[in-house]
Amino acid sequence: MVTRLYSHPIYLEHLTPPGHPERPDRLRAIERVLEDEKFAALDRVKAPEGDPATILYAHPKSFVDKVRSAIPEEGIRSVDADTSVSPKSWQAALTAIGAANAAVDDVFSGRADNVFVASRPPGHHAEKTTAMGFCLFNNAAIAARHAQKAHGAERVAIVDWDVHHGNGTQDIFWDDPSVLYCSTHQMPLYPGTGALSETGAGNIVNAPLAPRSGSDVFRDAFLSRVLPALDDFAPDLIIISAGFDAHHRDPLAEINLTEDDFDWATGQLMESADRHARGRVVSLLEGGYDLQGLAFSVAAHVGRMMKG
Ligand SMILES: [Zn+2]
């Protein structure tokens, strides 16, 4: 089993205002926990810069130009109520996309069995033409399209267990039955989308969780909605929008998962990928704002990926 880990120092240089939850320390906490010797076998690779043309897989050029032109020469500039850019944000965003696409290349070429990408900024709130919710470009959506264009994948599934609904990913694939989007998320909560009734072209499977739900409700949503949808769809690749803000310690939501739940969910998705997708799993970091909850959850997630 080869589990690859992509990271890059540029991800620390995408800066947000003081006190903002989506901060560089998140990646430092992940880096520290993965220094433990039980992760010695991780195949650690410095993320490559992405090809800007691949952003167009999910966003129109006018939007890409708008984000790029918003990048300041110094300081921090808001592009949305809670989303901002700093001088290195373009390079960080492009390198997050580069790692996501490279991870797809790795699992299709067999260089890795599965891959975790520890990047910022996150992506799942970025709609076709809107940067929002700490996200500039939709890394998971771009990677899914990359799998289709570069590797002939016919069906790609994106499973999003971030505690917030991935409105951006849903928006991008709303009428595209070649991509299945499954999300567990707290409802009501930002951004307000993600109702059961939002089904797109039959390719959107939302599993909203009531505030204060815990392991049982989350696992039931996986077993009753997410995993059967994957079995029906039979994807060639599973991409995980891996946010860890459903952890009970997280300050932005009220779902009470533990790291054991992320271990379990990872195992379930790996088994599904073994059944349908030759084991191909690419996991991209989304949210997770309590540093200890985030670090322990990533350790459980990556540890499970390495066990195979
Ligand atoms: Zn989130």
Coordinates of C-alpha atoms and ligand atoms in Angstrom, one line a residue:
M1 CA 0.0 0.0 0.0
V2 CA 1.4 3.4 -1.0
T3 CA -0.3 6.4 0.5
R4 CA 1.1 9.7 -0.8
L5 CA 0.9 13.0 1.0
Y6 CA 1.1 16.3 -0.9
S7 CA 2.0 19.5 1.0
H8 CA 3.9 22.7 0.1
P9 CA 5.2 25.7 2.1
I10 CA 3.3 28.1 -0.2
Y11 CA 0.0 26.9 1.5
L12 CA 1.2 28.8 4.6
E13 CA 1.4 32.0 2.7
H14 CA -2.2 32.3 1.8
L15 CA -3.1 34.8 4.6
T16 CA -6.4 35.6 6.3
P17 CA -7.3 38.4 8.7
P18 CA -6.3 38.0 12.4
G19 CA -8.6 35.7 14.3
H20 CA -9.9 34.1 11.1
P21 CA -10.5 30.4 11.6
E22 CA -9.1 29.3 8.2
R23 CA -5.5 30.0 9.1
P24 CA -2.0 28.7 8.3
D25 CA -1.7 27.1 11.8
R26 CA -4.2 24.5 10.6
L27 CA -1.5 23.0 8.3
R28 CA 1.2 23.3 10.9
A29 CA -1.0 21.2 13.3
I30 CA -1.4 18.6 10.6
E31 CA 2.3 18.6 9.8
R32 CA 3.2 18.0 13.4
V33 CA 0.8 15.1 13.9
L34 CA 2.0 13.4 10.8
E35 CA 5.7 13.6 12.0
D36 CA 4.9 10.7 14.3
E37 CA 6.8 7.5 13.4
K38 CA 3.7 5.6 12.6
F39 CA 3.4 7.8 9.5
A40 CA 7.1 7.1 8.5
A41 CA 5.9 5.1 5.4
L42 CA 4.0 8.1 3.9
D43 CA 5.2 9.0 0.5
R44 CA 5.7 12.7 1.1
V45 CA 5.9 14.8 -2.0
K46 CA 6.1 18.6 -2.5
A47 CA 3.0 19.7 -4.4
P48 CA 3.5 20.8 -8.0
E49 CA 2.1 24.2 -9.2
G50 CA -1.1 23.6 -11.2
D51 CA -1.8 24.4 -14.8
P52 CA -4.0 27.5 -14.8
A53 CA -5.9 26.1 -17.8
T54 CA -7.3 23.4 -15.6
I55 CA -9.2 26.0 -13.4
L56 CA -11.4 26.4 -16.5
Y57 CA -12.7 22.9 -16.0
A58 CA -14.9 24.3 -13.2
H59 CA -14.9 28.1 -13.6
P60 CA -15.3 30.6 -16.5
K61 CA -12.3 32.7 -17.5
S62 CA -14.0 35.9 -16.5
F63 CA -14.2 34.6 -12.9
V64 CA -10.6 33.4 -12.9
D65 CA -9.4 36.8 -14.1
K66 CA -11.5 38.5 -11.4
V67 CA -9.9 36.5 -8.6
R68 CA -6.5 37.0 -10.1
S69 CA -6.9 40.7 -10.4
A70 CA -8.1 40.9 -6.8
I71 CA -4.8 39.7 -5.4
P72 CA -3.1 42.6 -3.6
E73 CA 0.6 43.6 -3.8
E74 CA 0.5 43.8 0.0
G75 CA -1.9 43.2 2.9
I76 CA -5.1 41.3 2.7
R77 CA -8.1 42.1 0.5
S78 CA -11.7 40.7 1.0
V79 CA -13.4 39.1 -2.0
D80 CA -16.4 38.0 0.1
A81 CA -17.8 38.5 3.6
D82 CA -15.4 35.8 5.0
T83 CA -13.0 35.1 2.1
S84 CA -9.9 37.0 1.4
V85 CA -6.7 37.1 -0.7
S86 CA -3.1 38.1 0.1
P87 CA -0.1 38.5 -2.2
K88 CA 0.7 34.7 -2.4
S89 CA -2.9 33.5 -2.6
W90 CA -2.8 33.0 -6.4
Q91 CA 0.3 30.8 -6.1
A92 CA -1.2 28.9 -3.1
A93 CA -4.5 28.3 -4.9
L94 CA -2.8 27.2 -8.1
T95 CA -0.6 24.8 -6.0
A96 CA -3.7 23.4 -4.3
I97 CA -5.1 22.6 -7.7
G98 CA -1.8 21.2 -8.9
A99 CA -1.7 18.8 -5.9
A100 CA -5.3 17.7 -6.5
N101 CA -4.7 17.0 -10.2
A102 CA -1.3 15.3 -9.4
A103 CA -3.1 13.1 -6.9
V104 CA -5.5 12.0 -9.6
D105 CA -2.6 11.2 -11.9
D106 CA -1.0 9.2 -9.1
V107 CA -3.9 6.9 -8.5
F108 CA -4.6 6.3 -12.2
S109 CA -0.9 5.6 -13.0
G110 CA -0.5 3.4 -9.9
R111 CA 2.2 5.5 -8.4
A112 CA 0.1 5.6 -5.3
D113 CA -2.9 3.6 -4.0
N114 CA -4.4 6.7 -2.4
V115 CA -3.4 10.3 -1.7
F116 CA -4.1 12.9 0.9
V117 CA -3.6 16.6 0.0
A118 CA -2.9 18.9 2.9
S119 CA -3.6 22.2 1.1
R120 CA -5.1 25.7 1.6
P121 CA -7.2 27.5 0.5
P122 CA -10.0 24.9 0.6
G123 CA -12.5 24.6 -2.3
H124 CA -15.9 23.1 -1.8
H125 CA -17.8 26.4 -1.4
A126 CA -16.4 27.9 -4.6
E127 CA -19.2 28.0 -7.1
K128 CA -18.7 28.4 -10.9
T129 CA -18.6 32.2 -10.6
T130 CA -18.4 32.9 -6.8
A131 CA -15.5 32.7 -4.4
M132 CA -17.0 32.3 -0.9
G133 CA -16.7 30.5 2.4
F134 CA -12.9 30.7 2.6
C135 CA -12.7 29.1 -0.9
L136 CA -11.3 30.6 -4.2
F137 CA -11.4 27.7 -6.7
N138 CA -13.1 24.3 -6.4
N139 CA -10.2 21.9 -6.1
A140 CA -12.3 18.8 -5.9
A141 CA -14.4 19.8 -8.9
I142 CA -11.3 20.5 -11.0
A143 CA -9.7 17.2 -10.0
A144 CA -12.8 15.3 -10.9
R145 CA -12.9 16.9 -14.4
H146 CA -9.1 16.2 -14.7
A147 CA -9.8 12.5 -14.1
Q148 CA -12.3 12.6 -16.9
K149 CA -10.2 14.5 -19.4
A150 CA -6.7 13.1 -18.7
H151 CA -7.6 9.6 -17.7
G152 CA -10.8 8.7 -19.4
A153 CA -12.8 8.3 -16.1
E154 CA -16.4 8.0 -17.0
R155 CA -17.9 8.4 -13.6
V156 CA -16.3 10.3 -10.6
A157 CA -17.8 10.5 -7.1
I158 CA -17.1 13.3 -4.7
V159 CA -18.0 12.5 -1.1
D160 CA -18.0 15.6 1.1
W161 CA -18.1 15.0 4.9
D162 CA -17.2 18.6 5.8
V163 CA -19.8 19.9 8.3
H164 CA -20.8 22.6 5.8
H165 CA -22.6 21.8 2.6
G166 CA -20.4 22.0 -0.5
N167 CA -22.7 24.4 -2.4
G168 CA -19.9 25.0 -4.9
T169 CA -19.4 21.4 -5.9
Q170 CA -23.2 21.0 -6.1
D171 CA -23.5 24.1 -8.3
I172 CA -20.7 23.0 -10.7
F173 CA -22.1 19.4 -11.2
W174 CA -25.9 20.2 -10.8
D175 CA -26.8 19.0 -14.3
D176 CA -23.9 16.6 -14.9
P177 CA -24.8 13.0 -14.3
S178 CA -21.2 11.9 -14.9
V179 CA -20.2 13.2 -11.4
L180 CA -22.0 12.0 -8.2
Y181 CA -21.9 14.5 -5.3
C182 CA -22.7 13.1 -1.9
S183 CA -22.6 15.3 1.2
T184 CA -23.2 14.9 4.9
H185 CA -23.5 18.3 6.6
Q186 CA -25.1 20.1 9.5
M187 CA -28.4 21.8 8.6
P188 CA -29.3 24.5 9.3
L189 CA -25.8 26.0 8.9
Y190 CA -23.8 28.0 6.4
P191 CA -24.2 28.2 3.4
G192 CA -27.9 27.2 3.7
T193 CA -28.0 24.7 0.8
G194 CA -28.0 20.9 1.0
A195 CA -31.6 19.9 1.5
L196 CA -32.7 16.4 0.7
S197 CA -34.8 17.8 -2.1
E198 CA -31.8 19.2 -4.0
T199 CA -31.0 16.3 -6.3
G200 CA -29.7 17.9 -9.5
A201 CA -29.8 15.4 -12.4
G202 CA -30.3 12.6 -9.9
N203 CA -26.5 12.9 -9.2
I204 CA -26.7 15.0 -6.0
V205 CA -27.3 13.1 -2.7
N206 CA -27.6 15.3 0.3
A207 CA -27.7 13.9 3.8
P208 CA -28.4 16.8 6.2
L209 CA -27.7 16.2 9.9
A210 CA -29.5 18.0 12.7
P211 CA -27.4 20.1 15.1
R212 CA -26.0 18.0 18.0
S213 CA -26.0 14.8 15.9
G214 CA -23.3 12.4 16.8
S215 CA -21.6 9.2 15.5
D216 CA -24.8 7.2 15.2
V217 CA -26.7 9.7 13.0
F218 CA -23.6 10.3 10.9
R219 CA -22.8 6.6 10.3
D220 CA -26.5 6.0 9.6
A221 CA -26.4 8.7 6.9
F222 CA -23.4 7.0 5.4
L223 CA -24.9 3.5 5.5
S224 CA -28.3 4.5 4.3
R225 CA -27.6 7.2 1.7
V226 CA -23.9 7.7 0.8
L227 CA -22.7 4.1 0.4
P228 CA -25.8 2.8 -1.5
A229 CA -25.5 5.8 -3.9
L230 CA -21.9 4.9 -4.5
D231 CA -22.8 1.3 -5.2
D232 CA -25.5 2.4 -7.7
F233 CA -23.1 4.8 -9.4
A234 CA -20.0 2.6 -9.5
P235 CA -17.4 5.4 -9.8
D236 CA -14.0 5.1 -11.4
L237 CA -12.6 7.3 -8.7
I238 CA -13.7 8.6 -5.3
I239 CA -12.6 12.1 -4.3
I240 CA -13.1 13.0 -0.6
S241 CA -13.8 16.6 0.3
A242 CA -12.2 16.0 3.6
G243 CA -13.3 18.6 6.1
F244 CA -12.9 17.8 9.7
D245 CA -15.2 20.5 11.2
A246 CA -17.9 17.9 12.2
H247 CA -15.5 17.0 15.0
H248 CA -17.0 17.7 18.4
R249 CA -14.3 20.2 19.3
D250 CA -14.9 22.4 16.2
P251 CA -16.0 26.0 17.0
L252 CA -17.9 26.5 13.7
A253 CA -20.6 23.8 14.0
E254 CA -22.5 21.5 16.4
I255 CA -21.9 18.0 15.2
N256 CA -20.3 15.6 17.6
L257 CA -18.0 13.3 15.7
T258 CA -14.8 11.9 17.0
E259 CA -11.6 10.9 15.1
D260 CA -13.0 7.3 15.2
D261 CA -15.8 8.3 13.0
F262 CA -13.4 9.7 10.4
D263 CA -11.4 6.4 10.6
W264 CA -14.6 4.5 10.0
A265 CA -15.9 6.6 7.2
T266 CA -12.5 6.5 5.5
G267 CA -12.6 2.7 5.7
Q268 CA -16.1 2.6 4.2
L269 CA -15.0 4.7 1.3
M270 CA -11.9 2.6 0.7
E271 CA -14.0 -0.5 0.6
S272 CA -16.4 1.1 -1.9
A273 CA -13.4 2.2 -4.0
D274 CA -12.1 -1.4 -3.9
R275 CA -15.4 -2.6 -5.2
H276 CA -15.8 -0.1 -8.0
A277 CA -12.7 2.0 -8.6
R278 CA -9.6 -0.2 -8.2
G279 CA -9.2 1.3 -4.8
R280 CA -8.6 4.8 -6.2
V281 CA -9.2 7.4 -3.4
V282 CA -8.0 11.0 -3.5
S283 CA -8.7 13.0 -0.4
L284 CA -8.5 16.8 -0.3
L285 CA -8.5 18.9 2.8
E286 CA -11.4 21.2 3.2
G287 CA -12.4 22.7 6.7
G288 CA -11.5 21.8 10.3
Y289 CA -10.9 24.7 12.7
D290 CA -10.0 23.3 16.1
L291 CA -6.3 22.5 15.8
Q292 CA -6.4 19.4 18.0
G293 CA -9.6 18.1 16.6
L294 CA -8.3 18.7 13.1
A295 CA -4.9 17.1 13.8
F296 CA -6.3 14.0 15.5
S297 CA -8.9 13.5 12.8
V298 CA -6.4 13.8 10.0
A299 CA -4.2 11.3 11.8
A300 CA -7.1 8.8 12.0
H301 CA -8.0 9.5 8.3
V302 CA -4.5 9.1 6.9
G303 CA -3.7 6.2 9.2
R304 CA -6.7 4.4 7.8
M305 CA -5.7 5.2 4.2
M306 CA -2.2 3.7 4.9
K307 CA -3.6 0.5 6.4
G308 CA -5.4 -0.3 3.1
Ligands
ZN1 ZN -16.6 23.4 6.7

